[in-house]
Structures are given as structure tokens and as C-alpha cells.
């Protein structure tokens, strides 16, 4: 889902929004 993609992207960046 879109949420998962967004979650992974932020996690990889190291900045949880």
C-alpha cells in the first residue's frame, strides 16, 4: 500500500515523520 511505501522511505532516511 501507499502507506507502506511512505513508511519505508522515511525509515530508510532515518527521519520518522
mmCIF file of C-alpha atoms in Angstrom:
data_model
loop_
_atom_site.group_PDB
_atom_site.id
_atom_site.type_symbol
_atom_site.label_atom_id
_atom_site.label_comp_id
_atom_site.label_asym_id
_atom_site.label_seq_id
_atom_site.Cartn_x
_atom_site.Cartn_y
_atom_site.Cartn_z
ATOM 1 C CA UNK A 1 0.000 0.000 0.000
ATOM 2 C CA UNK A 2 0.999 3.637 -0.284
ATOM 3 C CA UNK A 3 1.361 3.853 3.492
ATOM 4 C CA UNK A 4 3.947 1.085 3.470
ATOM 5 C CA UNK A 5 6.000 2.785 0.758
ATOM 6 C CA UNK A 6 5.913 6.085 2.617
ATOM 7 C CA UNK A 7 6.769 4.349 5.870
ATOM 8 C CA UNK A 8 9.755 2.566 4.328
ATOM 9 C CA UNK A 9 11.034 5.729 2.666
ATOM 10 C CA UNK A 10 11.015 7.665 5.916
ATOM 11 C CA UNK A 11 12.536 4.746 7.794
ATOM 12 C CA UNK A 12 15.396 4.471 5.304
ATOM 13 C CA UNK A 13 16.017 8.216 5.543
ATOM 14 C CA UNK A 14 16.247 7.899 9.309
ATOM 15 C CA UNK A 15 13.639 10.591 9.904
ATOM 16 C CA UNK A 16 10.333 9.244 11.156
ATOM 17 C CA UNK A 17 7.520 11.714 10.354
#
